[in-house]
mmCIF file of C-alpha atoms in Angstrom:
data_model
loop_
_atom_site.group_PDB
_atom_site.id
_atom_site.type_symbol
_atom_site.label_atom_id
_atom_site.label_comp_id
_atom_site.label_asym_id
_atom_site.label_seq_id
_atom_site.Cartn_x
_atom_site.Cartn_y
_atom_site.Cartn_z
ATOM 1 C CA MET W 1 62.020 90.087 -122.865
ATOM 2 C CA LEU W 2 58.399 89.094 -123.571
ATOM 3 C CA VAL W 3 58.369 85.279 -123.449
ATOM 4 C CA LYS W 4 55.034 82.995 -123.939
ATOM 5 C CA MET W 5 55.203 80.056 -121.199
ATOM 6 C CA LEU W 6 54.973 76.249 -122.532
ATOM 7 C CA VAL W 7 54.834 75.117 -118.947
ATOM 8 C CA GLY W 8 53.647 76.559 -115.617
ATOM 9 C CA ILE W 9 56.120 77.979 -113.268
ATOM 10 C CA SER W 10 56.135 79.947 -110.105
ATOM 11 C CA GLY W 11 58.154 82.318 -108.135
ATOM 12 C CA PRO W 12 58.013 84.715 -105.212
ATOM 13 C CA PHE W 13 56.600 87.482 -107.497
ATOM 14 C CA TYR W 14 54.374 85.767 -110.117
ATOM 15 C CA THR W 15 52.610 82.501 -110.814
ATOM 16 C CA LEU W 16 52.475 81.455 -114.699
ATOM 17 C CA ASP W 17 50.382 78.708 -116.459
ATOM 18 C CA PRO W 18 51.252 77.407 -120.035
ATOM 19 C CA GLY W 19 50.204 79.995 -122.709
ATOM 20 C CA ASP W 20 50.693 83.228 -120.520
ATOM 21 C CA GLU W 21 53.130 85.882 -121.711
ATOM 22 C CA PHE W 22 55.500 87.661 -119.286
ATOM 23 C CA HIS W 23 58.316 90.189 -119.565
ATOM 24 C CA PHE W 24 61.405 88.713 -117.829
ATOM 25 C CA PRO W 25 64.964 90.251 -117.896
ATOM 26 C CA ASP W 26 66.730 89.143 -120.857
ATOM 27 C CA ASP W 27 69.208 86.934 -119.303
ATOM 28 C CA GLU W 28 66.362 85.056 -117.300
ATOM 29 C CA ALA W 29 64.488 84.692 -120.492
ATOM 30 C CA ALA W 30 67.153 83.334 -122.296
ATOM 31 C CA ARG W 31 67.449 80.600 -119.791
ATOM 32 C CA LEU W 32 63.854 79.568 -120.047
ATOM 33 C CA VAL W 33 63.832 79.598 -123.792
ATOM 34 C CA GLU W 34 66.933 77.432 -123.656
ATOM 35 C CA ALA W 35 65.638 75.073 -121.195
ATOM 36 C CA GLY W 36 62.329 74.678 -123.342
ATOM 37 C CA PHE W 37 60.027 76.028 -120.717
ATOM 38 C CA ALA W 38 59.121 79.056 -122.955
ATOM 39 C CA VAL W 39 59.409 80.709 -126.301
ATOM 40 C CA ALA W 40 60.357 84.232 -127.254
ATOM 41 C CA VAL W 41 57.581 86.272 -128.359
ATOM 42 C CA ALA W 42 57.952 89.122 -131.245
ATOM 43 C CA ALA W 43 57.456 92.557 -130.123
ATOM 44 C CA PRO W 44 53.697 93.309 -131.098
ATOM 45 C CA ALA W 45 53.356 95.616 -134.278
ATOM 46 C CA ARG W 46 53.002 99.242 -133.426
ATOM 47 C CA VAL W 47 49.686 100.697 -133.645
ATOM 48 C CA VAL W 48 49.486 103.722 -135.936
ATOM 49 C CA GLU W 49 46.880 106.404 -135.237
ATOM 50 C CA THR W 50 45.034 107.949 -138.176
ATOM 51 C CA ALA W 51 43.251 111.181 -137.995
ATOM 52 C CA ALA W 52 39.219 111.401 -138.567
ATOM 53 C CA VAL W 53 38.041 113.262 -141.406
ATOM 54 C CA ASN W 54 35.908 116.340 -140.535
ATOM 55 C CA THR W 55 33.261 116.351 -143.106
ATOM 56 C CA ALA W 56 31.330 119.264 -141.512
ATOM 57 C CA GLY W 57 32.081 121.820 -144.124
ATOM 58 C CA LEU W 58 32.048 119.727 -147.090
ATOM 59 C CA GLU W 59 29.165 119.938 -149.511
ATOM 60 C CA ARG W 60 26.648 116.905 -149.993
ATOM 61 C CA ARG W 61 26.648 114.691 -153.192
ATOM 62 C CA GLY W 62 23.669 113.816 -154.856
ATOM 63 C CA ARG W 63 20.315 115.652 -154.975
ATOM 64 C CA PRO W 64 19.715 118.572 -152.923
ATOM 65 C CA ARG W 65 17.161 118.184 -150.124
ATOM 66 C CA LYS W 66 13.545 119.926 -150.684
ATOM 67 C CA GLN W 67 12.950 123.009 -148.451
ATOM 68 C CA ASP W 68 9.467 122.457 -148.295
ATOM 69 C CA ASP W 69 7.106 122.880 -145.433
ATOM 70 C CA VAL W 70 7.478 119.774 -143.007
ATOM 71 C CA VAL W 71 3.910 120.255 -141.840
ATOM 72 C CA SER W 72 1.418 118.019 -143.208
ATOM 73 C CA GLY W 73 -1.269 119.378 -145.994
ATOM 74 C CA ASP W 74 -4.107 118.839 -143.305
ATOM 75 C CA GLY W 75 -2.634 121.157 -140.760
ATOM 76 C CA ASN W 76 -2.936 118.578 -137.992
ATOM 77 C CA GLY W 77 0.845 118.322 -137.956
ATOM 78 C CA GLY W 78 0.849 114.661 -138.944
ATOM 79 C CA ALA W 79 -0.888 113.214 -135.825
ATOM 80 C CA GLY W 80 -3.304 110.765 -136.506
#
């Protein structure tokens, strides 16, 4: 069970400060909550992945692009 510590505790395998969240076995977590050393944390909400929309084959909306020559009228390619 995931609990959030209200006090600092340490053991042979962990050192926890107030505010730390840690997974304890259910029986040990229940003892910590009952003693007032921790509060139970609700399981985090599942993240739902959504597919990205592929717009590569869709038509553009709005005014069509001009298909004119992109070189400037003076012939120097726009260098100036």
